[in-house]
PDB file of C-alpha atoms in Angstrom:
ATOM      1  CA  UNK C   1      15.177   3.936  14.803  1.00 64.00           C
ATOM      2  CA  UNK C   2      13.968   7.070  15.784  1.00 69.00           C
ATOM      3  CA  UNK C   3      10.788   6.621  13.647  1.00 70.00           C
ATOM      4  CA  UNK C   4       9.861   3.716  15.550  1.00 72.00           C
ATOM      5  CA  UNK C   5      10.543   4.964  18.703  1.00 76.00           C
ATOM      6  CA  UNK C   6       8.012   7.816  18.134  1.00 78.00           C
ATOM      7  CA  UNK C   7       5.316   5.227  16.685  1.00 78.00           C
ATOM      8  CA  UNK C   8       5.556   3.547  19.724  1.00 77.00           C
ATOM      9  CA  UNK C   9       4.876   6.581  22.041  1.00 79.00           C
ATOM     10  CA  UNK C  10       2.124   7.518  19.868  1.00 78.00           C
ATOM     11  CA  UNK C  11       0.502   4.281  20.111  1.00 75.00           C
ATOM     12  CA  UNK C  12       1.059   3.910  23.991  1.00 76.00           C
ATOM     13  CA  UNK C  13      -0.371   7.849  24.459  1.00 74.00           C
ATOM     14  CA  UNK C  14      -3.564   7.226  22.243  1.00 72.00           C
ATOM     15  CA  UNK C  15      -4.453   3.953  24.544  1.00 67.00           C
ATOM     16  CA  UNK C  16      -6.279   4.117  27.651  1.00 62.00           C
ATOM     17  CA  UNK C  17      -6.849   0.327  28.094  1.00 62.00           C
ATOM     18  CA  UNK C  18      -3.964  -1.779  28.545  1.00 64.00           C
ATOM     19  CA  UNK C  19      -5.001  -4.686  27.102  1.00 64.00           C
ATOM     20  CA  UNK C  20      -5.804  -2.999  23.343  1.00 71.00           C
ATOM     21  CA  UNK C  21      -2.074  -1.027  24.158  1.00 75.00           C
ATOM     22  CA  UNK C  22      -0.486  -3.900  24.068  1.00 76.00           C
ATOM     23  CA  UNK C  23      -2.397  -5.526  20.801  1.00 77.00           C
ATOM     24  CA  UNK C  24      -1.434  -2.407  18.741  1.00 77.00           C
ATOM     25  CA  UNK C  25       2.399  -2.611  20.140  1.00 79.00           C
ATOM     26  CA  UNK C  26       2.613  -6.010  18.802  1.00 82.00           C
ATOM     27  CA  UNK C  27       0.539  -5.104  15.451  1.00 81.00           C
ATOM     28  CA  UNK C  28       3.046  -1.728  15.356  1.00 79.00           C
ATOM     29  CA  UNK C  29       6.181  -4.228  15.532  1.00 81.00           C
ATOM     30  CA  UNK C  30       5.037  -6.546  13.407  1.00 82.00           C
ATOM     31  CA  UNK C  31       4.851  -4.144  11.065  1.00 78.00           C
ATOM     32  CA  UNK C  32       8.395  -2.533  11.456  1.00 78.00           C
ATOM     33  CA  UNK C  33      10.087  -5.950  11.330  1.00 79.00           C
ATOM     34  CA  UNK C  34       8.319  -6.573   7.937  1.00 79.00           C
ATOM     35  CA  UNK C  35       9.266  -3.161   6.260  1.00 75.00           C
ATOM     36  CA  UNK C  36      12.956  -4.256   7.430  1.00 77.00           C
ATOM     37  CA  UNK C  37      13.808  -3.114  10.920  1.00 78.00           C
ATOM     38  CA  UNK C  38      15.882  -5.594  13.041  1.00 82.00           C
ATOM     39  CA  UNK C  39      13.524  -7.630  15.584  1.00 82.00           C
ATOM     40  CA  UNK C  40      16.418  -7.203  18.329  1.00 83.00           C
ATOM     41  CA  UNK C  41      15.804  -3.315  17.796  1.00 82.00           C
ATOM     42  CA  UNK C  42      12.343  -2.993  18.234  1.00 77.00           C
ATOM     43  CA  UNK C  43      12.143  -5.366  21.092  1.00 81.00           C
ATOM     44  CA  UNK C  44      14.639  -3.100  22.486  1.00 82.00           C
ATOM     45  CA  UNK C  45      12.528   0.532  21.954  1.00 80.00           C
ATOM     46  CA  UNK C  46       9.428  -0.927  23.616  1.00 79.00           C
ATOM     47  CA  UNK C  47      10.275  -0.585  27.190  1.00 80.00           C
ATOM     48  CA  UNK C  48      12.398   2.921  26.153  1.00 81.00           C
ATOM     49  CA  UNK C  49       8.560   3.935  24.724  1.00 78.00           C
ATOM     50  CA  UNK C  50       6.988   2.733  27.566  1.00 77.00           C
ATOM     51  CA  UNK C  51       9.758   4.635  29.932  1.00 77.00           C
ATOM     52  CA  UNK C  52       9.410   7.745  28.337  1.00 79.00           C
ATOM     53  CA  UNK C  53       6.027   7.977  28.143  1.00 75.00           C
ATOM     54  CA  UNK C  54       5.458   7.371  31.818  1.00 75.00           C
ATOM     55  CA  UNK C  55       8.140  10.083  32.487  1.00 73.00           C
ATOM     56  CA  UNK C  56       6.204  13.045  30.690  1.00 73.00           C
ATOM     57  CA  UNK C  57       3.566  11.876  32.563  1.00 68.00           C
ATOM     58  CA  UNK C  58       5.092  11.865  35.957  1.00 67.00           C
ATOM     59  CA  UNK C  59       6.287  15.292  34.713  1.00 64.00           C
ATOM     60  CA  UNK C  60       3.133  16.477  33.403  1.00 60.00           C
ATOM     61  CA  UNK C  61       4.323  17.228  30.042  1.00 50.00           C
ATOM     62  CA  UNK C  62       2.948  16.015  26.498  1.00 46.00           C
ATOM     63  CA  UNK C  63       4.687  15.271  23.750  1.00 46.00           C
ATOM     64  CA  UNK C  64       4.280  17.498  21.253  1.00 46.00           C
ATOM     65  CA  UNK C  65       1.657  17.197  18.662  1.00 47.00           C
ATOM     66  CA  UNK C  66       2.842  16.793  14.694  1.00 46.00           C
ATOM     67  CA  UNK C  67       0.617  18.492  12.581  1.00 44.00           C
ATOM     68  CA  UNK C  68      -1.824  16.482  10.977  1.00 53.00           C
ATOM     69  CA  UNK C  69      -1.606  16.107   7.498  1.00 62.00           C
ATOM     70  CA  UNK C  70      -4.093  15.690   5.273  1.00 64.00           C
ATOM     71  CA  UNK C  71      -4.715  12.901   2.796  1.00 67.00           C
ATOM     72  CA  UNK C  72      -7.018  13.967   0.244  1.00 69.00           C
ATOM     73  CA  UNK C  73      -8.964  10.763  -1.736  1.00 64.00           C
ATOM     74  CA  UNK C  74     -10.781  12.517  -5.007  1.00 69.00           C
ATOM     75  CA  UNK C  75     -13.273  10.598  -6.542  1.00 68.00           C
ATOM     76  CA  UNK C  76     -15.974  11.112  -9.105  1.00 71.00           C
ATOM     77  CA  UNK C  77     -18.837  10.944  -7.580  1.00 69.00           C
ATOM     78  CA  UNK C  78     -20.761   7.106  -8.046  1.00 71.00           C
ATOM     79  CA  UNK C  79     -23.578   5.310  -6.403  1.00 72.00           C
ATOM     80  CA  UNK C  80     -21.503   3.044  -4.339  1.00 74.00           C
ATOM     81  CA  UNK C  81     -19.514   6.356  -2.806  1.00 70.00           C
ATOM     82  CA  UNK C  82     -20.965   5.859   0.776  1.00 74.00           C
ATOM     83  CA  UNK C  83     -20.223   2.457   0.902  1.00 78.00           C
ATOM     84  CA  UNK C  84     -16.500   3.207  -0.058  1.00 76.00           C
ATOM     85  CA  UNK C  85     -16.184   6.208   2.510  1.00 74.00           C
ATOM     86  CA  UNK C  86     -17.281   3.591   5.167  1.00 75.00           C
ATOM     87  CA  UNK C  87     -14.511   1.173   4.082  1.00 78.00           C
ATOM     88  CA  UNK C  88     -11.395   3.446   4.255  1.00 76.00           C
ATOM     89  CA  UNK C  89     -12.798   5.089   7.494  1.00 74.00           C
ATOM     90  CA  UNK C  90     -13.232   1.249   9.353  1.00 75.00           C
ATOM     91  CA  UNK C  91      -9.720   1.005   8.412  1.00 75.00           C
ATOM     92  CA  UNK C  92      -8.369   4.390   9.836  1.00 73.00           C
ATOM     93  CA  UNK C  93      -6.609   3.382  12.798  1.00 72.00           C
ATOM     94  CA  UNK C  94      -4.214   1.022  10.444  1.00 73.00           C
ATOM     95  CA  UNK C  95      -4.003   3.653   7.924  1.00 73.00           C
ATOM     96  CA  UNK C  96      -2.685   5.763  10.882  1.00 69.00           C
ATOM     97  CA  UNK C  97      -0.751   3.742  12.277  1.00 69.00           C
ATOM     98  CA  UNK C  98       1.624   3.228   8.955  1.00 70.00           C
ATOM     99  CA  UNK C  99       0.765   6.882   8.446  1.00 70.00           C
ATOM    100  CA  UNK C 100       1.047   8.910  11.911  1.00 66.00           C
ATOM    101  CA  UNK C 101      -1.447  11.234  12.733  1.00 66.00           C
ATOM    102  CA  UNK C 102      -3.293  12.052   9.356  1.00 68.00           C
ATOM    103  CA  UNK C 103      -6.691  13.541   8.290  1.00 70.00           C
ATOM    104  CA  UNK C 104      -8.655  11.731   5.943  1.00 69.00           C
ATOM    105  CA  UNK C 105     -10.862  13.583   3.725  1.00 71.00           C
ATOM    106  CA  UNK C 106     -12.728  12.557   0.336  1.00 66.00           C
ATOM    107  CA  UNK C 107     -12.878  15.444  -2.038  1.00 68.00           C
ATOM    108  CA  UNK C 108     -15.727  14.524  -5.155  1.00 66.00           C
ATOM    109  CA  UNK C 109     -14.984  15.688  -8.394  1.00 61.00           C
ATOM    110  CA  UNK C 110     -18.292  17.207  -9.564  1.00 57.00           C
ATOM    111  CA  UNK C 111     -19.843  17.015 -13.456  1.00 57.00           C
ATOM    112  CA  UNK C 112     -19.503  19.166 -15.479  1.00 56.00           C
ATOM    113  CA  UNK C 113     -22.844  21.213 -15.592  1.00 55.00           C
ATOM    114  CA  UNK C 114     -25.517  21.483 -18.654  1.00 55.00           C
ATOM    115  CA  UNK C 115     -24.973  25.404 -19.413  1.00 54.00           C
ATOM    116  CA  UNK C 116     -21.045  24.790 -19.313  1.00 56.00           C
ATOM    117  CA  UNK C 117     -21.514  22.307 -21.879  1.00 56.00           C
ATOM    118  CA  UNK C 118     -24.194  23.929 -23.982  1.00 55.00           C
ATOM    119  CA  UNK C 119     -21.875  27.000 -24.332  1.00 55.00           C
ATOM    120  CA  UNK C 120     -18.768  25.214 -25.424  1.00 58.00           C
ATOM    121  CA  UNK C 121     -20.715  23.097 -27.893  1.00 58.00           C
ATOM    122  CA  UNK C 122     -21.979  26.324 -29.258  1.00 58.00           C
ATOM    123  CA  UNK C 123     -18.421  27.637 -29.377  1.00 56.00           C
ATOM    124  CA  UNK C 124     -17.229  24.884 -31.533  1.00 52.00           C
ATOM    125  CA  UNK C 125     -20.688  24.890 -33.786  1.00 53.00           C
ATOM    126  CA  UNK C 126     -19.629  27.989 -34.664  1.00 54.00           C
ATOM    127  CA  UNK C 127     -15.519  27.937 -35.380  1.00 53.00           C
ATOM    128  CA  UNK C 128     -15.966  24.237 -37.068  1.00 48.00           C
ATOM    129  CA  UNK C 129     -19.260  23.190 -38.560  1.00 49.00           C
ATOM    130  CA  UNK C 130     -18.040  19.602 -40.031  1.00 45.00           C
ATOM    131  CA  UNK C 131     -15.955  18.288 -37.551  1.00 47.00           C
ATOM    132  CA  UNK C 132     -17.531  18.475 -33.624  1.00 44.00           C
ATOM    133  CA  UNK C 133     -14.615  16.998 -31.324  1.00 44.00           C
ATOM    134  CA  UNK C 134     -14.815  18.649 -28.047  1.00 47.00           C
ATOM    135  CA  UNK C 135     -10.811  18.753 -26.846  1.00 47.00           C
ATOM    136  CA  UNK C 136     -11.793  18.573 -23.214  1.00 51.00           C
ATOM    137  CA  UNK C 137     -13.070  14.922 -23.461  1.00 58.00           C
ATOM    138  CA  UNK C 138      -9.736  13.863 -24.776  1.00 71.00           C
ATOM    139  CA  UNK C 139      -7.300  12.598 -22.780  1.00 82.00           C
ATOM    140  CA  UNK C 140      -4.070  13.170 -21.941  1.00 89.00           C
ATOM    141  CA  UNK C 141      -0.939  11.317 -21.930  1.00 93.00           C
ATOM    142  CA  UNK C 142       2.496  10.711 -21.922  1.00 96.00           C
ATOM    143  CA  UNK C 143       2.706   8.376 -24.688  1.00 95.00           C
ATOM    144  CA  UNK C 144       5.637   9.738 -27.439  1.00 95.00           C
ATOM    145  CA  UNK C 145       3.976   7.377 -30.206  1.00 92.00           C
ATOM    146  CA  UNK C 146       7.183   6.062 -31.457  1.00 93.00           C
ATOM    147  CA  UNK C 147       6.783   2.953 -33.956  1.00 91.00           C
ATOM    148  CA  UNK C 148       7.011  -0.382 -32.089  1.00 92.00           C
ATOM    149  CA  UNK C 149       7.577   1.685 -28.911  1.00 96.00           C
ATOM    150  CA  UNK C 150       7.152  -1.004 -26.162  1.00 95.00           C
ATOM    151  CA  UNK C 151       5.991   1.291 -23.255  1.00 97.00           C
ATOM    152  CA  UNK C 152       3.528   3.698 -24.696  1.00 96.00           C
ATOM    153  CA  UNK C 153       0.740   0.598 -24.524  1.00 95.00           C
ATOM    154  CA  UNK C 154       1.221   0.399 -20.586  1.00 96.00           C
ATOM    155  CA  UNK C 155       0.758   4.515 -19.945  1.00 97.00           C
ATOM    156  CA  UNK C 156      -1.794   6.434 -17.374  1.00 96.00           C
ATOM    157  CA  UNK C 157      -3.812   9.025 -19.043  1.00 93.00           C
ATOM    158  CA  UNK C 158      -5.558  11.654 -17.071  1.00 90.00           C
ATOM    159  CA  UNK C 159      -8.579  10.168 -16.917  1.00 90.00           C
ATOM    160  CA  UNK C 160      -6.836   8.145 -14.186  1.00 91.00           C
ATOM    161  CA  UNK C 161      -7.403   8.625 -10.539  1.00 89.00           C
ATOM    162  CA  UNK C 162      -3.573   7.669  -9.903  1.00 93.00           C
ATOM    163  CA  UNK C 163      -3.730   6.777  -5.501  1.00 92.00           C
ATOM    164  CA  UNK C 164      -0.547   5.548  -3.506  1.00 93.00           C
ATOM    165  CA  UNK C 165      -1.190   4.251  -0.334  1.00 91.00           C
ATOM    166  CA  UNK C 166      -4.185   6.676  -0.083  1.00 89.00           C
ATOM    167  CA  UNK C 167      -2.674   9.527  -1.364  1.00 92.00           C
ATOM    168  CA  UNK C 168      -3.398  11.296  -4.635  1.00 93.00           C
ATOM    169  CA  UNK C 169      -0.512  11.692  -7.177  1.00 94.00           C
ATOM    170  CA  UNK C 170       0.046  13.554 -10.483  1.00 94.00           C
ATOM    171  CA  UNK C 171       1.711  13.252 -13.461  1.00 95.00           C
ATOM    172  CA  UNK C 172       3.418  15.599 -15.481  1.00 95.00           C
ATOM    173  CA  UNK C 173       1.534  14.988 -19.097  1.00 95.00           C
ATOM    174  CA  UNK C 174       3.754  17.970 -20.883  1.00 94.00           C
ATOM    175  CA  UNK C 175       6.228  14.997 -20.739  1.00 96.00           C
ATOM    176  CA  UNK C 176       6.518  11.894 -23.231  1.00 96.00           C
ATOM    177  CA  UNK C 177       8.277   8.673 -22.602  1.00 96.00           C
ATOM    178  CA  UNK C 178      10.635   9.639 -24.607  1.00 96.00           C
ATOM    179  CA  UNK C 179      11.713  12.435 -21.864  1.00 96.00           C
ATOM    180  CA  UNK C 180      15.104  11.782 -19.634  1.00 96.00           C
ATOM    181  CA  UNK C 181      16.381  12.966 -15.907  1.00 97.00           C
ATOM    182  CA  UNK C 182      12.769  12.078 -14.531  1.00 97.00           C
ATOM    183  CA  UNK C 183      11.416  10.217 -11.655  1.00 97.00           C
ATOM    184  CA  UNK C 184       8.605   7.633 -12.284  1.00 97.00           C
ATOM    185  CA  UNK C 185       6.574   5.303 -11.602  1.00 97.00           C
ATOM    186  CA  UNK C 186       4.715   1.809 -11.727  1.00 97.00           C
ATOM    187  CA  UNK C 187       2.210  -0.006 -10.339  1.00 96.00           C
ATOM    188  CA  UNK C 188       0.983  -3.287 -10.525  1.00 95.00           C
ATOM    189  CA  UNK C 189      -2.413  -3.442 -11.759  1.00 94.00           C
ATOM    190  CA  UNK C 190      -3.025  -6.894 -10.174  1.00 93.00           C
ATOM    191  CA  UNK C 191      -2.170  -5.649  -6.598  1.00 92.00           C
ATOM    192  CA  UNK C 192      -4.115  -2.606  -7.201  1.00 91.00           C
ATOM    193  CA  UNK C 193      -7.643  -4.040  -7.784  1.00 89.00           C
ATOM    194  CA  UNK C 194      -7.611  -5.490  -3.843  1.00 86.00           C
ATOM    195  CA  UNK C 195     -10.022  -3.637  -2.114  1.00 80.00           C
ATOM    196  CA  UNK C 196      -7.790  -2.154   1.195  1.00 81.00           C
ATOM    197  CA  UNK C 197      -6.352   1.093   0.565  1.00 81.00           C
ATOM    198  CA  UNK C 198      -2.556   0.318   2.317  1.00 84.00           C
ATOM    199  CA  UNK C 199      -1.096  -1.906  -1.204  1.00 85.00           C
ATOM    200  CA  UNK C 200       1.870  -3.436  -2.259  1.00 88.00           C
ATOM    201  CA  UNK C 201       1.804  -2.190  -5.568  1.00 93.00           C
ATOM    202  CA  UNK C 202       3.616   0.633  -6.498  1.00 96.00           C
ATOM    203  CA  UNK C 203       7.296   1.944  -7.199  1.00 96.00           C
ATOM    204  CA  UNK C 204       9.335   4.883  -7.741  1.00 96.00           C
ATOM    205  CA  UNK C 205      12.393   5.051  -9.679  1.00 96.00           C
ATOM    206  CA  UNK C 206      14.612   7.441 -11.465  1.00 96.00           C
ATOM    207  CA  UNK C 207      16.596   7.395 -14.749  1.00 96.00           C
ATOM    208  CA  UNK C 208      18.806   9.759 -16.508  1.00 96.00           C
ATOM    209  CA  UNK C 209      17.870   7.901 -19.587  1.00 96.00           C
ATOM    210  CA  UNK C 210      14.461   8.005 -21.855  1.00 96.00           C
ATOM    211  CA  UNK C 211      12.131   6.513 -19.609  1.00 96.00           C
ATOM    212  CA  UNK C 212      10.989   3.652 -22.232  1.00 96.00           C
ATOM    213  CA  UNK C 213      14.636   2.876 -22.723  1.00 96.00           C
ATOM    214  CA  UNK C 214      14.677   2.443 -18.804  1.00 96.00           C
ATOM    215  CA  UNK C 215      11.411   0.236 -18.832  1.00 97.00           C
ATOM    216  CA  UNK C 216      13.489  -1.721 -21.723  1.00 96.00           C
ATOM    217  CA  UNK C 217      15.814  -2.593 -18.879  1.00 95.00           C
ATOM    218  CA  UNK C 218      13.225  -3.416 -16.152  1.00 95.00           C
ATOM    219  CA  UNK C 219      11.407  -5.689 -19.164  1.00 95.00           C
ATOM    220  CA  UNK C 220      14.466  -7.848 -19.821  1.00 94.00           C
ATOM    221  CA  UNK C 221      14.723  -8.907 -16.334  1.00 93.00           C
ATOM    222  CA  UNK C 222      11.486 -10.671 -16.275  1.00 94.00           C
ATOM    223  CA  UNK C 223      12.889 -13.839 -17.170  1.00 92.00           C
ATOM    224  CA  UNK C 224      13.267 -17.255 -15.420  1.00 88.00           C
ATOM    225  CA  UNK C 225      16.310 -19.150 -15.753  1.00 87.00           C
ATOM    226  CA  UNK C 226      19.664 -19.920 -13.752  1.00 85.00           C
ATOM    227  CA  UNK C 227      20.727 -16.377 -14.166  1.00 85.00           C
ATOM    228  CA  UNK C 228      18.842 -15.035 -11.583  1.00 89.00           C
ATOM    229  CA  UNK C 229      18.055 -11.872 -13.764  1.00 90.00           C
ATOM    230  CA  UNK C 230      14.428 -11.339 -12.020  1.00 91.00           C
ATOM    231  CA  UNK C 231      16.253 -10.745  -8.672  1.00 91.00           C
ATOM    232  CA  UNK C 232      17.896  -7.246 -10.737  1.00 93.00           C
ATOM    233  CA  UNK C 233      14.300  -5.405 -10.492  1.00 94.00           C
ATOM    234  CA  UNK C 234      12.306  -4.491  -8.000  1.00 94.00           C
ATOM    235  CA  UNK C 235       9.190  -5.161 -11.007  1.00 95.00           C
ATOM    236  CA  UNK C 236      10.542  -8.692 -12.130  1.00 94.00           C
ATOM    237  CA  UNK C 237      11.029 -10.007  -8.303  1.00 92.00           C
ATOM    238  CA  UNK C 238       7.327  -8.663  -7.293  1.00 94.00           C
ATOM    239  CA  UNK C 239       5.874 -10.710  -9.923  1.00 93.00           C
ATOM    240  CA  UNK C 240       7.987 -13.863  -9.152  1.00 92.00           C
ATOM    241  CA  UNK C 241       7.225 -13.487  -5.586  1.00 91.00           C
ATOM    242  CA  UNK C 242       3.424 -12.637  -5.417  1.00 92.00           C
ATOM    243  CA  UNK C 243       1.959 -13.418  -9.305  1.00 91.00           C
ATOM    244  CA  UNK C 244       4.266 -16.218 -10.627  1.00 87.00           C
ATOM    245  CA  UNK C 245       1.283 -17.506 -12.665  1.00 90.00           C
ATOM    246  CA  UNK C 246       1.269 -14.241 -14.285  1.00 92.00           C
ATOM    247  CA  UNK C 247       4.949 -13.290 -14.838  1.00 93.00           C
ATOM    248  CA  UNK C 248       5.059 -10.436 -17.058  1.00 93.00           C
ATOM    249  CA  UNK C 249       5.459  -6.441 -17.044  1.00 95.00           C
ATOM    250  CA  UNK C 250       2.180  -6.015 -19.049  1.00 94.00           C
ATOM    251  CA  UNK C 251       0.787  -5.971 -15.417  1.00 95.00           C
ATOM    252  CA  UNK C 252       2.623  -2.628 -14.899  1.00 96.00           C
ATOM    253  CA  UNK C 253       1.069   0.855 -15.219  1.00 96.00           C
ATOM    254  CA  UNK C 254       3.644   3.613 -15.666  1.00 97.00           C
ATOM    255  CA  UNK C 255       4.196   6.682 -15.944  1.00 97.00           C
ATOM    256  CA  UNK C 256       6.180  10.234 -15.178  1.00 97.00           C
ATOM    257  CA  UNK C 257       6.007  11.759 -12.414  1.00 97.00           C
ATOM    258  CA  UNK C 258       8.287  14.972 -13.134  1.00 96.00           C
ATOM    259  CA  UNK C 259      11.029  15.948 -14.779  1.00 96.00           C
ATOM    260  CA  UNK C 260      14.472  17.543 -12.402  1.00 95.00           C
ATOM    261  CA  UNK C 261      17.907  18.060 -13.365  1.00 95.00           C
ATOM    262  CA  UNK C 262      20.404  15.318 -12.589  1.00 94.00           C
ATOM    263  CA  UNK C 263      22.068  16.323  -9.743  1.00 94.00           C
ATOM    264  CA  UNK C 264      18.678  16.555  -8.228  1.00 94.00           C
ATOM    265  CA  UNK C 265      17.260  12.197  -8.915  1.00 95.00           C
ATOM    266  CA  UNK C 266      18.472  10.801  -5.736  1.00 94.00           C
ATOM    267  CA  UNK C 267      16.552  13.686  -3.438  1.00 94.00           C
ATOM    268  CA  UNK C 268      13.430  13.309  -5.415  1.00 95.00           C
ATOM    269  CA  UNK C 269      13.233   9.534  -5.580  1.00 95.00           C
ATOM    270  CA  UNK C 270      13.709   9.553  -1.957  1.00 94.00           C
ATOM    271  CA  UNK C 271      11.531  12.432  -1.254  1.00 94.00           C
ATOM    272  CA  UNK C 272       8.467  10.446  -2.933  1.00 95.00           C
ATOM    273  CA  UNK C 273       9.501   6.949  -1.661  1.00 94.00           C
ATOM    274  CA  UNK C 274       8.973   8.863   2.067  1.00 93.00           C
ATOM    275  CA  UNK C 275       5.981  10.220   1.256  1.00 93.00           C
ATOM    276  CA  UNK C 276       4.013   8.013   0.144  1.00 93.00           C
ATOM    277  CA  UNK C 277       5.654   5.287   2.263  1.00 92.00           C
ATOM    278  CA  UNK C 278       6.308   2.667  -0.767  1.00 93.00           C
ATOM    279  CA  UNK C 279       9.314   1.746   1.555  1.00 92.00           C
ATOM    280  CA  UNK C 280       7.273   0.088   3.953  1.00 90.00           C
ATOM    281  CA  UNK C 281       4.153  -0.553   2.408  1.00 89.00           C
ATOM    282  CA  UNK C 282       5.154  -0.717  -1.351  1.00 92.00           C
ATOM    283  CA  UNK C 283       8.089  -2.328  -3.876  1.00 94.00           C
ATOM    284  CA  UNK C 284      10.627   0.272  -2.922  1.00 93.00           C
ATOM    285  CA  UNK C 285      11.250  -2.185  -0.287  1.00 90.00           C
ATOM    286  CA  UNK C 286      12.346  -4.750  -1.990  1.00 88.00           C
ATOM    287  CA  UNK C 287      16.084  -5.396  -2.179  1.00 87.00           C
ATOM    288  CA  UNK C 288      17.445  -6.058  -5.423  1.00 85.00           C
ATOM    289  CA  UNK C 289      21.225  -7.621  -6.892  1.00 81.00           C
ATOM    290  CA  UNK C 290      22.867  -5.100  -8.957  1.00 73.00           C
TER     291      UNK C 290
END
């Protein structure tokens, strides 16, 4: 409640014209009432929004400012760069909206440089003359290369620019699939190639279990019959809902996000799921039967 309350005072502060006020108030509650607040509730905070606002006004007093945090995209630099800076700037004001008040920045990942290369070529010339693999340009990854090991195939490597909602994320690749007590993720690879940056297309979960063991368990529910089973992951109902035509869990990318002790799953998942907002714009969202 609380958290739209203080979208709505943002959005009525930032608004000098009345008329484009009240189009983001109604965008701004749309938007609540699809991530799962009650309709009666939000209907309710407007006027409280609009009340309070006028009052620190009246008062001459401002609300005060949240920092602004900063939401880093890092890219590799490519021809069509400009063209994609353009694109997630035109769509700012809806990224901050979701958001709050955020700073969007692009960071580029620069080449490696001739000399660097020359030298470290040189440096493997000389400790092994046959066999010139250069370590660097392999990637890594979090596969634990067990025989007829069913999640391995569906694994980011680092050569992966991994973004949620905008944001940058890493994995941990000292970790294998293999590895329990960790919080991870997936992300539908069919959602992902749409061109906004705000997706439906990722999740967080935990499991105290191996990780492939627990994407055994998401795997059996994608299946269609009077048992309902898809409705028992978050994975298996995305898929029926949005890609019924493609109805399967190769469409997943996964992968480990970090490894905590037990005690410690439930504040991590959460911590994520709030950060990078996969509770309203994401499949944490979705409610599943247990």
């Amino acid at each position: 409640k609380s958290v739209v309350f203080s979208q709505m005072m943002r959005v009525i502060q930032r608004n000098s014209n009345d008329s484009t006020c009240v189009e983001d108030l109604e965008r701004l509650k749309e938007d609540m009432i699809k991530s799962g607040h009650s309709e009666d509730m939000v209907d309710g905070l407007e006027p409280l929004a609009v009340q309070r606002v006028l009052e620190n006004e009246l008062l001459g007093l401002r609300t005060p400012k949240e920092p602004t945090e900063q939401v880093v995209f890092s890219v590799k630099y490519f021809k069509e760069l400009g063209e994609l800076k353009k694109l997630v700037h035109s769509v700012g004001d809806d990224i901050r909206e979701l958001c709050g008040d955020i700073q969007l920045t692009f960071a580029i990942r620069k080449q490696p440089s001739i000399s660097s290369a020359v030298v470290r070529n040189r440096k493997l010339s000389e400790s092994a003359p046959i066999d010139f693999i250069d370590i660097d340009c392999q990637p890594k990854s979090q596969k634990c290369g067990g025989k007829g090991c069913k999640t391995c195939p569906y694994l980011f490597d680092s050569n992966d620019l991994l973004m949620v909602n905008g944001m940058t994320i890493n994995l941990d690749f000292q970790l294998t699939c293999r590895a329990s007590n960790v919080i991870y993720i997936a992300q539908c690879q069919l959602c992902n190639k749409l061109a906004q940056v705000l997706k439906e297309d990722t999740y967080f979960g935990q499991t105290v279990t191996a990780m492939n063991t627990r994407m055994n368990g998401h795997r059996s529910k994608f299946v269609i019959d009077n048992r309902l089973l898809f409705e028992k992951s978050a994975l298996s109902m995305h898929c029926f809902l949005v890609h019924k035509e493609n109805f399967s869990m190769e469409y997943f990318k996964l992968g480990i996000v970090k490894k905590v002790r037990p005690v410690e799953l439930d504040r991590e998942e959460s911590r994520l799921i709030n950060k990078f907002r996969t509770n309203i714009w994401g499949l944490n969202r979705i409610v599943v039967t247990r």
